[in-house]
Amino acid sequence: MIRKRLAANDDRAIHRLIVEQLVPFSRQYQSGVSVTFSEIRKRLNHNKTFVAAKGYKQPYGFISVIRKSNVLFVDMLAVDPREQGKGLGKELMKMAEEYGKSERCRTAELFVDDSNPNAIGFYSSKGYEIEEYLPELSCFRMKKKLVR
């Protein structure tokens, strides 16, 4: 089941997923330095976040997006390794893109770390194309049209 984030219920599990699944690829966080729970909660409070969970139990995947004018920006996506390969990432992306369309977004964009080839392949398979490389972030900016 994919549902909207419930902060009190979901944020600890989301923080764990970020620390385990996203931070290791990010060059923004040096070895041994991580992102704090309060930083994540603040970021999530500015975004629209959907989680994959069994009912109201702790989530095992999430996607967090923010609308900027007519662009849906995918901020973060992570799925617990034990649940990967079951189509959850695809379903979370679909939910986020449907939200973007409902908000009249024309395109979706995201940054993906150059050290994460699996993520680049995943987003490419969902129709995202590399627009540019940002060496200062060690990231690719990827983009997809949401409306034809």
Coordinates of C-alpha atoms in Angstrom, one line a residue:
M1 CA 0.0 0.0 0.0
I2 CA 1.2 3.5 -0.8
R3 CA -0.1 6.3 1.4
K4 CA 0.8 9.8 2.4
R5 CA 3.5 10.2 5.1
L6 CA 2.4 10.4 8.7
A7 CA 5.2 12.2 10.4
A8 CA 4.9 10.8 13.9
N9 CA 4.6 7.3 12.5
D10 CA 7.0 7.3 9.6
D11 CA 9.8 9.7 10.1
R12 CA 12.2 7.4 12.1
A13 CA 11.9 4.7 9.4
I14 CA 12.4 7.3 6.6
H15 CA 15.5 8.7 8.4
R16 CA 16.9 5.1 8.7
L17 CA 16.3 4.5 4.9
I18 CA 18.1 7.8 4.1
V19 CA 21.1 7.0 6.3
E20 CA 21.4 3.5 4.9
Q21 CA 20.4 3.9 1.3
L22 CA 21.1 7.4 0.2
V23 CA 23.9 8.9 2.3
P24 CA 26.5 6.3 1.3
F25 CA 26.3 7.6 -2.3
S26 CA 26.3 11.3 -1.5
R27 CA 29.5 13.2 -1.6
Q28 CA 27.9 15.9 0.6
Y29 CA 28.4 13.7 3.6
Q30 CA 31.9 12.7 4.4
S31 CA 32.8 9.4 5.9
G32 CA 31.4 9.1 9.4
V33 CA 29.2 12.2 9.1
S34 CA 25.5 11.7 8.6
V35 CA 22.3 13.7 8.3
T36 CA 20.4 14.3 11.5
F37 CA 16.8 13.4 12.2
S38 CA 15.8 17.0 12.7
E39 CA 17.3 17.9 9.3
I40 CA 15.3 15.2 7.6
R41 CA 12.1 16.1 9.4
K42 CA 12.5 19.7 8.3
R43 CA 13.1 18.7 4.7
L44 CA 10.1 16.3 4.7
N45 CA 7.9 19.0 6.2
H46 CA 8.5 21.2 3.1
N47 CA 7.8 18.3 0.7
K48 CA 5.0 16.0 -0.3
T49 CA 6.0 12.5 0.8
F50 CA 4.5 9.1 0.0
V51 CA 5.4 5.9 1.8
A52 CA 5.1 2.2 1.0
A53 CA 3.9 0.3 4.1
K54 CA 1.6 -2.4 5.2
G55 CA -1.3 -0.3 6.5
Y56 CA 0.0 2.1 9.1
K57 CA 3.0 0.1 10.0
Q58 CA 6.5 1.6 9.5
P59 CA 7.3 2.2 5.9
Y60 CA 9.8 0.2 3.9
G61 CA 10.1 2.7 1.1
F62 CA 9.3 6.3 0.4
I63 CA 9.5 9.1 -2.2
S64 CA 9.6 12.8 -1.3
V65 CA 8.8 15.5 -3.9
I66 CA 8.4 19.2 -4.1
R67 CA 6.6 21.3 -6.7
K68 CA 8.5 24.2 -8.0
S69 CA 6.4 26.2 -10.5
N70 CA 5.5 23.7 -13.2
V71 CA 8.3 21.2 -12.3
L72 CA 8.0 18.3 -9.9
F73 CA 11.3 17.8 -8.2
V74 CA 12.0 14.3 -6.9
D75 CA 14.0 15.1 -3.8
M76 CA 14.5 11.6 -2.3
L77 CA 13.5 8.0 -3.1
A78 CA 14.6 4.9 -1.1
V79 CA 13.4 1.3 -0.7
D80 CA 14.6 -1.1 2.0
P81 CA 17.0 -3.6 0.3
R82 CA 14.8 -6.5 1.5
E83 CA 11.9 -5.1 -0.5
Q84 CA 13.8 -4.1 -3.6
G85 CA 13.0 -5.8 -6.9
K86 CA 9.3 -6.0 -6.1
G87 CA 8.2 -2.9 -8.1
L88 CA 7.9 -0.6 -5.1
G89 CA 10.2 2.1 -6.5
K90 CA 8.2 2.0 -9.8
E91 CA 4.9 2.4 -7.8
L92 CA 6.3 5.2 -5.7
M93 CA 7.5 7.0 -8.8
K94 CA 4.1 6.5 -10.4
M95 CA 2.4 8.0 -7.4
A96 CA 4.7 11.0 -7.3
E97 CA 4.3 11.6 -11.1
E98 CA 0.5 11.4 -10.8
Y99 CA 0.7 13.9 -7.9
G100 CA 2.8 16.2 -10.2
K101 CA 0.3 15.9 -13.0
S102 CA -2.5 16.8 -10.6
E103 CA -0.5 19.9 -9.7
R104 CA -0.1 20.8 -13.3
C105 CA 3.6 20.1 -13.5
R106 CA 4.9 19.7 -17.0
T107 CA 8.2 18.0 -16.2
A108 CA 9.8 16.0 -13.4
E109 CA 13.4 16.5 -12.5
L110 CA 15.9 14.9 -10.0
F111 CA 19.5 14.7 -9.1
V112 CA 21.3 11.4 -8.9
D113 CA 24.8 10.8 -7.6
D114 CA 27.3 9.7 -10.2
S115 CA 28.4 7.0 -7.8
N116 CA 25.0 5.3 -8.0
P117 CA 24.7 3.5 -11.4
N118 CA 21.8 1.4 -10.2
A119 CA 19.7 4.6 -9.5
I120 CA 20.7 6.1 -12.9
G121 CA 19.6 2.8 -14.6
F122 CA 16.3 2.8 -12.6
Y123 CA 15.4 6.4 -13.5
S124 CA 16.4 5.8 -17.2
S125 CA 14.1 2.9 -17.3
K126 CA 11.3 5.2 -16.1
G127 CA 11.8 7.6 -19.0
Y128 CA 14.2 10.1 -17.3
E129 CA 17.1 11.4 -19.4
I130 CA 20.3 12.9 -18.3
E131 CA 20.2 16.7 -19.0
E132 CA 23.5 17.7 -17.5
Y133 CA 26.4 16.7 -15.2
L134 CA 27.1 19.0 -12.2
P135 CA 30.7 18.3 -11.1
E136 CA 30.3 20.5 -8.0
L137 CA 27.7 18.1 -6.7
S138 CA 29.0 14.9 -8.4
C139 CA 25.5 14.5 -9.7
F140 CA 23.5 14.1 -12.9
R141 CA 20.4 16.2 -13.4
M142 CA 17.7 14.0 -15.0
K143 CA 14.4 15.1 -16.5
K144 CA 11.2 13.6 -17.9
K145 CA 8.2 15.2 -19.5
L146 CA 5.0 14.5 -17.6
V147 CA 2.6 15.9 -20.2
R148 CA 2.6 15.1 -23.9

